[in-house]
PDB file of C-alpha atoms in Angstrom:
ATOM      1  CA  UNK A  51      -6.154   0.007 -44.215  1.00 88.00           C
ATOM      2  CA  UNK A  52      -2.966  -1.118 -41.893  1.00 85.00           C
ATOM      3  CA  UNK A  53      -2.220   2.060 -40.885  1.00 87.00           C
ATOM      4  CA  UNK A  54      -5.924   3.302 -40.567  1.00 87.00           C
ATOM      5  CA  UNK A  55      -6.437   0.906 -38.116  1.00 85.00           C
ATOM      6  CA  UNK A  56      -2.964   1.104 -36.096  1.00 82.00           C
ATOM      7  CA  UNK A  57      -4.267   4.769 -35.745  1.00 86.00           C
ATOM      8  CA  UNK A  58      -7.704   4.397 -34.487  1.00 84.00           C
ATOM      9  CA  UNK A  59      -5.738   1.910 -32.117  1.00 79.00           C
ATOM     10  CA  UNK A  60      -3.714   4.281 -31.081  1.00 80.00           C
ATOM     11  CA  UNK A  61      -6.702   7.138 -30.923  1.00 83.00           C
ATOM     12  CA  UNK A  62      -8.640   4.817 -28.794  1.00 77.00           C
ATOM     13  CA  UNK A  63      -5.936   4.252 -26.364  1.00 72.00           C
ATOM     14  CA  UNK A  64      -5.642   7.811 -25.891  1.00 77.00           C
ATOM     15  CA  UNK A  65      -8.740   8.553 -25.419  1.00 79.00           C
ATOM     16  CA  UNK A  66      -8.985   6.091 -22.373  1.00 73.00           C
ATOM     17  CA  UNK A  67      -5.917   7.560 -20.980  1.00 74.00           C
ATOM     18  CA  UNK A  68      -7.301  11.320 -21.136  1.00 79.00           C
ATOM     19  CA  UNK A  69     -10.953   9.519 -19.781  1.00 76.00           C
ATOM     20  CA  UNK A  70      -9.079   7.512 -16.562  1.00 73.00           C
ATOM     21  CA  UNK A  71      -7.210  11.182 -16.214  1.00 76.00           C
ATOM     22  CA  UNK A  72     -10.291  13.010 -16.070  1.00 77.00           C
ATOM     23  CA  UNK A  73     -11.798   9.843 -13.460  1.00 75.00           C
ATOM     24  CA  UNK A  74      -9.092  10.682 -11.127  1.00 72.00           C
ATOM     25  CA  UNK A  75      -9.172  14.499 -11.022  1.00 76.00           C
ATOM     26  CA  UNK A  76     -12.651  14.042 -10.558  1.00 75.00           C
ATOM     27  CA  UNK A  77     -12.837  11.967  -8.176  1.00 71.00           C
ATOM     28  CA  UNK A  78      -9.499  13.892  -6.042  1.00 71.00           C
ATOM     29  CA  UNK A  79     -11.984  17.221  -6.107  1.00 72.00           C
ATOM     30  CA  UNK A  80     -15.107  15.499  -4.857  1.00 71.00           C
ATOM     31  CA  UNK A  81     -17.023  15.990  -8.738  1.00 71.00           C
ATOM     32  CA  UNK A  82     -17.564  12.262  -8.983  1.00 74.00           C
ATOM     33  CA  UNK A  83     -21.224  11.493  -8.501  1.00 81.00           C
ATOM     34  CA  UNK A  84     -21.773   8.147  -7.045  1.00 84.00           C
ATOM     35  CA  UNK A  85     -24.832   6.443  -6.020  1.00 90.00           C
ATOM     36  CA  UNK A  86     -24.454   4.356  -2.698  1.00 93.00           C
ATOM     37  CA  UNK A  87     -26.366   1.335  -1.895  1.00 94.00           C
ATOM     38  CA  UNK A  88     -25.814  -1.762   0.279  1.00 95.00           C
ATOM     39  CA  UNK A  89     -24.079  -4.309  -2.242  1.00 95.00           C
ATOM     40  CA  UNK A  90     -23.220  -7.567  -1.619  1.00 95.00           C
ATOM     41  CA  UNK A  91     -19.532  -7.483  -2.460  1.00 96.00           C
ATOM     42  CA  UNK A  92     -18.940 -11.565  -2.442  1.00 94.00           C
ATOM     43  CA  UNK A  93     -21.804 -11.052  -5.879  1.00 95.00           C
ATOM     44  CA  UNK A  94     -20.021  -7.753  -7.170  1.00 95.00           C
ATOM     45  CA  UNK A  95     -16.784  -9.991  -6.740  1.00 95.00           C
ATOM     46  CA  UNK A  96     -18.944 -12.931  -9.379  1.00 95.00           C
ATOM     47  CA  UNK A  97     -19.893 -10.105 -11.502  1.00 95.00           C
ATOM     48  CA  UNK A  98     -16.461  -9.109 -12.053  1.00 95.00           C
ATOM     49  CA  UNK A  99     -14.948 -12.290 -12.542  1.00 96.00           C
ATOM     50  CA  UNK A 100     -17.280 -12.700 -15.479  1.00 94.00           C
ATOM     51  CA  UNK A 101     -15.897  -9.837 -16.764  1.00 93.00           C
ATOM     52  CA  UNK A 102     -12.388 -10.991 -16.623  1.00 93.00           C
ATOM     53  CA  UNK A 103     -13.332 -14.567 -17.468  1.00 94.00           C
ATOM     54  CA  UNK A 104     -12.264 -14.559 -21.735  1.00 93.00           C
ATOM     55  CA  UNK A 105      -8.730 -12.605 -20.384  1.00 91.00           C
ATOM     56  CA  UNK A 106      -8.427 -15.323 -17.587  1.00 94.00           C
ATOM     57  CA  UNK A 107      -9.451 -18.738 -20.004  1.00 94.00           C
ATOM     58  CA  UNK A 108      -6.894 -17.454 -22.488  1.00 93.00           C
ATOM     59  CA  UNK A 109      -3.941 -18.006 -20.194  1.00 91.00           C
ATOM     60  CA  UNK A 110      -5.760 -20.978 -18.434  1.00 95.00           C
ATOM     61  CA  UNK A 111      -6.124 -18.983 -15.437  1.00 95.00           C
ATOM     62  CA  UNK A 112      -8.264 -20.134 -12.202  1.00 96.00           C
ATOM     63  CA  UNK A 113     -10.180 -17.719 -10.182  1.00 96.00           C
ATOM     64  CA  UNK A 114     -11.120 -18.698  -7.141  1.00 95.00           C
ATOM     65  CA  UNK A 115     -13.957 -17.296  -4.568  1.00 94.00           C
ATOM     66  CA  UNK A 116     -14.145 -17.729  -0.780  1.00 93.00           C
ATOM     67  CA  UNK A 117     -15.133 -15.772   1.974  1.00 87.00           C
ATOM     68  CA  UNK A 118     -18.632 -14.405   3.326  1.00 79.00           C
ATOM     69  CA  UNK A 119     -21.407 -12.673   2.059  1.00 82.00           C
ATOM     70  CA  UNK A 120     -19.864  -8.831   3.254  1.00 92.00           C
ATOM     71  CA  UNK A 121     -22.150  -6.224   2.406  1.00 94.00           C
ATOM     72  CA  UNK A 122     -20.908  -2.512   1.747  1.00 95.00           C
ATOM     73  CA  UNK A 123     -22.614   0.805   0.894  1.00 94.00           C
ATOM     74  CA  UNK A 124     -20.737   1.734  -2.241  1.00 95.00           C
ATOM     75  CA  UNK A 125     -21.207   2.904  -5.943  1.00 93.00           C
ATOM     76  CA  UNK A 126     -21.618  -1.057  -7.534  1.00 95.00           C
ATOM     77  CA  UNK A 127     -20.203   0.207 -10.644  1.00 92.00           C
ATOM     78  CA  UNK A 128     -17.158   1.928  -9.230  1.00 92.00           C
ATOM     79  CA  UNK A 129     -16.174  -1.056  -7.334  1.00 95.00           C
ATOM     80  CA  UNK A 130     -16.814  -3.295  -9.822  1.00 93.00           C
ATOM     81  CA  UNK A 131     -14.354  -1.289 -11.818  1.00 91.00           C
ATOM     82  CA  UNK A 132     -11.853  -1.810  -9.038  1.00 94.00           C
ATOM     83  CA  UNK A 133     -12.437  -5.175  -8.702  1.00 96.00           C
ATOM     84  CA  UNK A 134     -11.847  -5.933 -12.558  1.00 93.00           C
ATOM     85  CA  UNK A 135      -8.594  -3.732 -12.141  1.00 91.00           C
ATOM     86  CA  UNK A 136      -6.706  -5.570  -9.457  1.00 95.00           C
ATOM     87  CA  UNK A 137      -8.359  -9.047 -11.492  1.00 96.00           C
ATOM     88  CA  UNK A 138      -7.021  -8.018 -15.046  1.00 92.00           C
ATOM     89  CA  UNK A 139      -3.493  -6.874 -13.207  1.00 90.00           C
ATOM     90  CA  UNK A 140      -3.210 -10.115 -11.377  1.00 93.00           C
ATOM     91  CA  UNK A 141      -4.316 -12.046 -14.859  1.00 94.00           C
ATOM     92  CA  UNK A 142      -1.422  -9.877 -16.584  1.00 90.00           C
ATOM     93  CA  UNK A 143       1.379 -10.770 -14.196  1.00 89.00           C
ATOM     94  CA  UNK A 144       0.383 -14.378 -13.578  1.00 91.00           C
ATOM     95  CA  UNK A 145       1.941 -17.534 -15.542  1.00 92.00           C
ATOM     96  CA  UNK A 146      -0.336 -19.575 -17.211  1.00 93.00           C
ATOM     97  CA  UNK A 147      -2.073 -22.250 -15.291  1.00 93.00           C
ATOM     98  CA  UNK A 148      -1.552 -20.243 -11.901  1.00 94.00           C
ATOM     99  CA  UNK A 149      -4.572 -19.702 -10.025  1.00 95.00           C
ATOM    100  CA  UNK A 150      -5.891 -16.257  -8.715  1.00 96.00           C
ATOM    101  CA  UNK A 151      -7.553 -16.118  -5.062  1.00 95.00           C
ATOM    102  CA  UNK A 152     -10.753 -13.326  -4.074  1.00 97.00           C
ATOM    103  CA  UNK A 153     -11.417 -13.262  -0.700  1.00 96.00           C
ATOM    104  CA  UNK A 154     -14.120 -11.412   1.142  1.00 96.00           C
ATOM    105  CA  UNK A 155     -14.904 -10.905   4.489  1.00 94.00           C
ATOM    106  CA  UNK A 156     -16.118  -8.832   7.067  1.00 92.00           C
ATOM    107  CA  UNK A 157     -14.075  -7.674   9.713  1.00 88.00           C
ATOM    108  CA  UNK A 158     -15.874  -5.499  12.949  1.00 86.00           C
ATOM    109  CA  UNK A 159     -16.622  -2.487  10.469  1.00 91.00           C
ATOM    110  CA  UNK A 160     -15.305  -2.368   7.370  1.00 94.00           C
ATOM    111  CA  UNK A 161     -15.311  -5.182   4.592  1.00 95.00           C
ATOM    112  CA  UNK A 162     -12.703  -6.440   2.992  1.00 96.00           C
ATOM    113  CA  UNK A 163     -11.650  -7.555  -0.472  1.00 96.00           C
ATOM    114  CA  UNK A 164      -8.244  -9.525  -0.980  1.00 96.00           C
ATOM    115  CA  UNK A 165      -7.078 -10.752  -4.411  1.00 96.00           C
ATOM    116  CA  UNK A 166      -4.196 -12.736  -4.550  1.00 95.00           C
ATOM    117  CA  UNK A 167      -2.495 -13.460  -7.626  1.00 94.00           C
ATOM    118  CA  UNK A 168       1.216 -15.983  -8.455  1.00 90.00           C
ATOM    119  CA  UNK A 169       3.195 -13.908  -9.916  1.00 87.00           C
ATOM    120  CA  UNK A 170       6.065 -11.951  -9.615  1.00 84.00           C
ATOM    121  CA  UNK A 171       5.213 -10.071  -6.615  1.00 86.00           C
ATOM    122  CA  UNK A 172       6.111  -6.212  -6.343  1.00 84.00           C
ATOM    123  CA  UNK A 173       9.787  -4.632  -5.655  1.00 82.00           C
ATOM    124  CA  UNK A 174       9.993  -4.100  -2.388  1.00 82.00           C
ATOM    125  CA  UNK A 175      10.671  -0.327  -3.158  1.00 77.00           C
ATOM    126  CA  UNK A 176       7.359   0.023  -5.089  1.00 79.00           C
ATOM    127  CA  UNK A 177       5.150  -1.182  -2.564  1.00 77.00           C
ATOM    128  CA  UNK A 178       4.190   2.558  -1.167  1.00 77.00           C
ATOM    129  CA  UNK A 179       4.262   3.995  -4.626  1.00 74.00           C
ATOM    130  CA  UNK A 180       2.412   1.204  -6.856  1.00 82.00           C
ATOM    131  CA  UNK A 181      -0.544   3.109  -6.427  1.00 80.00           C
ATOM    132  CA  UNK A 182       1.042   6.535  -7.904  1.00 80.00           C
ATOM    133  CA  UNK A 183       0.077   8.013 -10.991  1.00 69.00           C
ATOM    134  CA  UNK A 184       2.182   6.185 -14.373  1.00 61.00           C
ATOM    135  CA  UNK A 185       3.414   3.702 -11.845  1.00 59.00           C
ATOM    136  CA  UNK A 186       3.609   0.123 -13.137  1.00 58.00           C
ATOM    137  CA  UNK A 187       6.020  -2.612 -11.168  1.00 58.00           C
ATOM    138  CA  UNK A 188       7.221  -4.320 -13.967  1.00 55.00           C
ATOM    139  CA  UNK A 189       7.278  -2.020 -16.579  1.00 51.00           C
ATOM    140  CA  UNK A 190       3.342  -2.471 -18.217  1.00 50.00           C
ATOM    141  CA  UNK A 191       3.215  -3.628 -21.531  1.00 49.00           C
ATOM    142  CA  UNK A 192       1.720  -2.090 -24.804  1.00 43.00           C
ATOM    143  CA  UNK A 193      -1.634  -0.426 -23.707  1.00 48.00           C
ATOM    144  CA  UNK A 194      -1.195  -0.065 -20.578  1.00 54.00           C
ATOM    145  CA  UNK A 195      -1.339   3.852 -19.184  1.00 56.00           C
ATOM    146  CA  UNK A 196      -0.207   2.962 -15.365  1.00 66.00           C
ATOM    147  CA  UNK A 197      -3.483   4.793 -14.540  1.00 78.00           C
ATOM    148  CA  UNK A 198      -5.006   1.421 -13.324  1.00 82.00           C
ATOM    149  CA  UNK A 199      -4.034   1.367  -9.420  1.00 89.00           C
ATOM    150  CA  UNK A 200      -4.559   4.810  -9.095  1.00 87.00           C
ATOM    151  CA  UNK A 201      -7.940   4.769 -10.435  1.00 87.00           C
ATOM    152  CA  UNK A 202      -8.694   2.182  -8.094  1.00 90.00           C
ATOM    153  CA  UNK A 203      -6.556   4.268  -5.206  1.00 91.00           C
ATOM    154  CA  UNK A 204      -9.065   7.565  -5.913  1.00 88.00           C
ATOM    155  CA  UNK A 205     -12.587   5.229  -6.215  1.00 90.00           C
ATOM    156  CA  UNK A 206     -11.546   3.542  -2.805  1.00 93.00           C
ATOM    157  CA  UNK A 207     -10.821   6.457  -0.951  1.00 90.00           C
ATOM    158  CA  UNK A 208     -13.678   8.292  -2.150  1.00 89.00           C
ATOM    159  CA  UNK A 209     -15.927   5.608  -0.412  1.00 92.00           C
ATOM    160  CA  UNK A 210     -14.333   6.272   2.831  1.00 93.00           C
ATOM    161  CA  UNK A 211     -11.877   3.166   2.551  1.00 95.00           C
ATOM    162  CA  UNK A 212      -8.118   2.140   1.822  1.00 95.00           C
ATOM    163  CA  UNK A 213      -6.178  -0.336  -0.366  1.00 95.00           C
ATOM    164  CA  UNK A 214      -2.968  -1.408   0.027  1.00 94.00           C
ATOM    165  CA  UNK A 215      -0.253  -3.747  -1.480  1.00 92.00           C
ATOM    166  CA  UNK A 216       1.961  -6.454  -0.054  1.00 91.00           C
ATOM    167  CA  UNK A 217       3.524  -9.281  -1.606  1.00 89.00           C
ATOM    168  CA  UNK A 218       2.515 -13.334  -0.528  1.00 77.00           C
ATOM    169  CA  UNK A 219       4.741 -15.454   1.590  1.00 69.00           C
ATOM    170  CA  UNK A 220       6.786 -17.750  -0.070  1.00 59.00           C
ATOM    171  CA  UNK A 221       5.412 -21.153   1.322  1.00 54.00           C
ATOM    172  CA  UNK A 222       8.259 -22.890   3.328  1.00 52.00           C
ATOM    173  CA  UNK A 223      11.003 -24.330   1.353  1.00 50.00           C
ATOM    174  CA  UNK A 224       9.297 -23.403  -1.846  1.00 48.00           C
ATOM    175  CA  UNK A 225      11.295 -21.895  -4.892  1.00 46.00           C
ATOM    176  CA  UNK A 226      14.412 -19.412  -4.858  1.00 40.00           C
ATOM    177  CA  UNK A 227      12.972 -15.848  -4.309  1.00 43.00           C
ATOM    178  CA  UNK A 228      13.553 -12.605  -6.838  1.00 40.00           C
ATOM    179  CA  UNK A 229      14.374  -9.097  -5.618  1.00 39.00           C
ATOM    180  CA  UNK A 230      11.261  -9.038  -4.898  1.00 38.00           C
ATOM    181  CA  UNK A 231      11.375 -10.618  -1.960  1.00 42.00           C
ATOM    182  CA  UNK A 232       8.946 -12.917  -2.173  1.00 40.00           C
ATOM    183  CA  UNK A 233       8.036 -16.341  -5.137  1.00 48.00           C
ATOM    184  CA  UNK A 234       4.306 -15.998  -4.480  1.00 73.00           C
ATOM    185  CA  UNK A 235       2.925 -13.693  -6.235  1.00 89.00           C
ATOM    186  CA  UNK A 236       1.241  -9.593  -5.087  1.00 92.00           C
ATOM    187  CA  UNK A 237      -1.919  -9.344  -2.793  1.00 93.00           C
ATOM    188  CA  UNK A 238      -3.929  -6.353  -2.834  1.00 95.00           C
ATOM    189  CA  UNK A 239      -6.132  -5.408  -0.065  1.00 96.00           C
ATOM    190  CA  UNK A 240      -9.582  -3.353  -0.557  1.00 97.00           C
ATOM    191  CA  UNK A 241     -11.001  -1.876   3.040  1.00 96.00           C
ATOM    192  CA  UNK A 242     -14.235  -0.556   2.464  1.00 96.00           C
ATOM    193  CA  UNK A 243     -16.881   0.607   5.425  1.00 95.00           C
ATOM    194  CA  UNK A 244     -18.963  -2.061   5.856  1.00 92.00           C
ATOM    195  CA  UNK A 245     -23.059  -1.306   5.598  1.00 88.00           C
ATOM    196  CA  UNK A 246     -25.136  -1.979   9.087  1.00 74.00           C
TER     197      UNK A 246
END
């Protein structure tokens, strides 16, 4: 029965990993159907904490909200999948008791989503890549494909938009800093054109 079930483990991780392979090919040749509407991201951005929220109480994790009510005309469950990508990432590679930041806002045309974890930040020489296929900054863990970022990567700029990574600021005075260049953690950006 051990093994039975260390095998459909291992069955069912593969077939994600052949699924989020098929997503991204899809979506790189244009064969992804979406259905736009205007969506209220800062409620998409609710919706996918509650996703998130069992991962994030297990490691008493804080997610906090703030920002405006940004609408967007995008595929609600494609960007919900995004947003519960960067917020399971920035669960993963947070201590416990740190606290996780969304903010949305609108900006002239586009909208913007920034989560904001305290973790270990990125190496600096991973930034530009981070969002390459089997990429993963500090080395994944069991389960994890590396597929994650560039899912969201293809879903984003199928909507017309960008993401990008950087890593915090260190606040002033605060902590030694790793090779990553920075004690405060990774922030990733979501630009998406913002609905009239």
């Amino acid at each position: 029965k051990k093994r039975l079930s260390h095998a459909q483990i291992e069955c069912d991780r593969l077939l994600r990993l052949v699924n989020e392979l098929l997503d991204i090919e899809k979506m790189e040749a244009g064969m992804m159907e979406m259905t736009m509407a205007p969506t209220d991201l800062a409620e998409l951005a609710l919706q996918s904490i509650a996703v998130v929220k069992t991962l994030a109480d297990a490691n008493a994790i804080k997610i906090d909200v703030f920002g405006d009510h940004a609408v967007a005309s995008v595929d609600k469950e494609r960007i919900m999948q995004v947003m519960i990508n960067l917020l399971s990432n920035a669960i993963k590679y947070s201590p416990n008791g740190a606290t996780i930041t969304v903010d949305i806002a609108r900006k002239k045309d586009s909208a913007h989503i920034k989560i904001e974890d305290q973790g270990k930040g990125i190496p600096r020489h991973m930034l530009d890549s981070v969002f390459d296929r089997f990429q993963q900054a500090h080395g994944g863990g069991a389960g994890t494909s590396g597929l994650g970022l560039a899912i969201c990567k293809a879903i984003v700029e199928a909507h017309g938009g960008t993401i990008w990574a950087e890593n915090r600021k260190a606040p002033a005075g605060g902590g030694d800093k790793s090779q990553t260049g920075s004690s405060a953690g990774a922030q990733f950006t979501v630009s998406l054109p913002a609905a009239a």
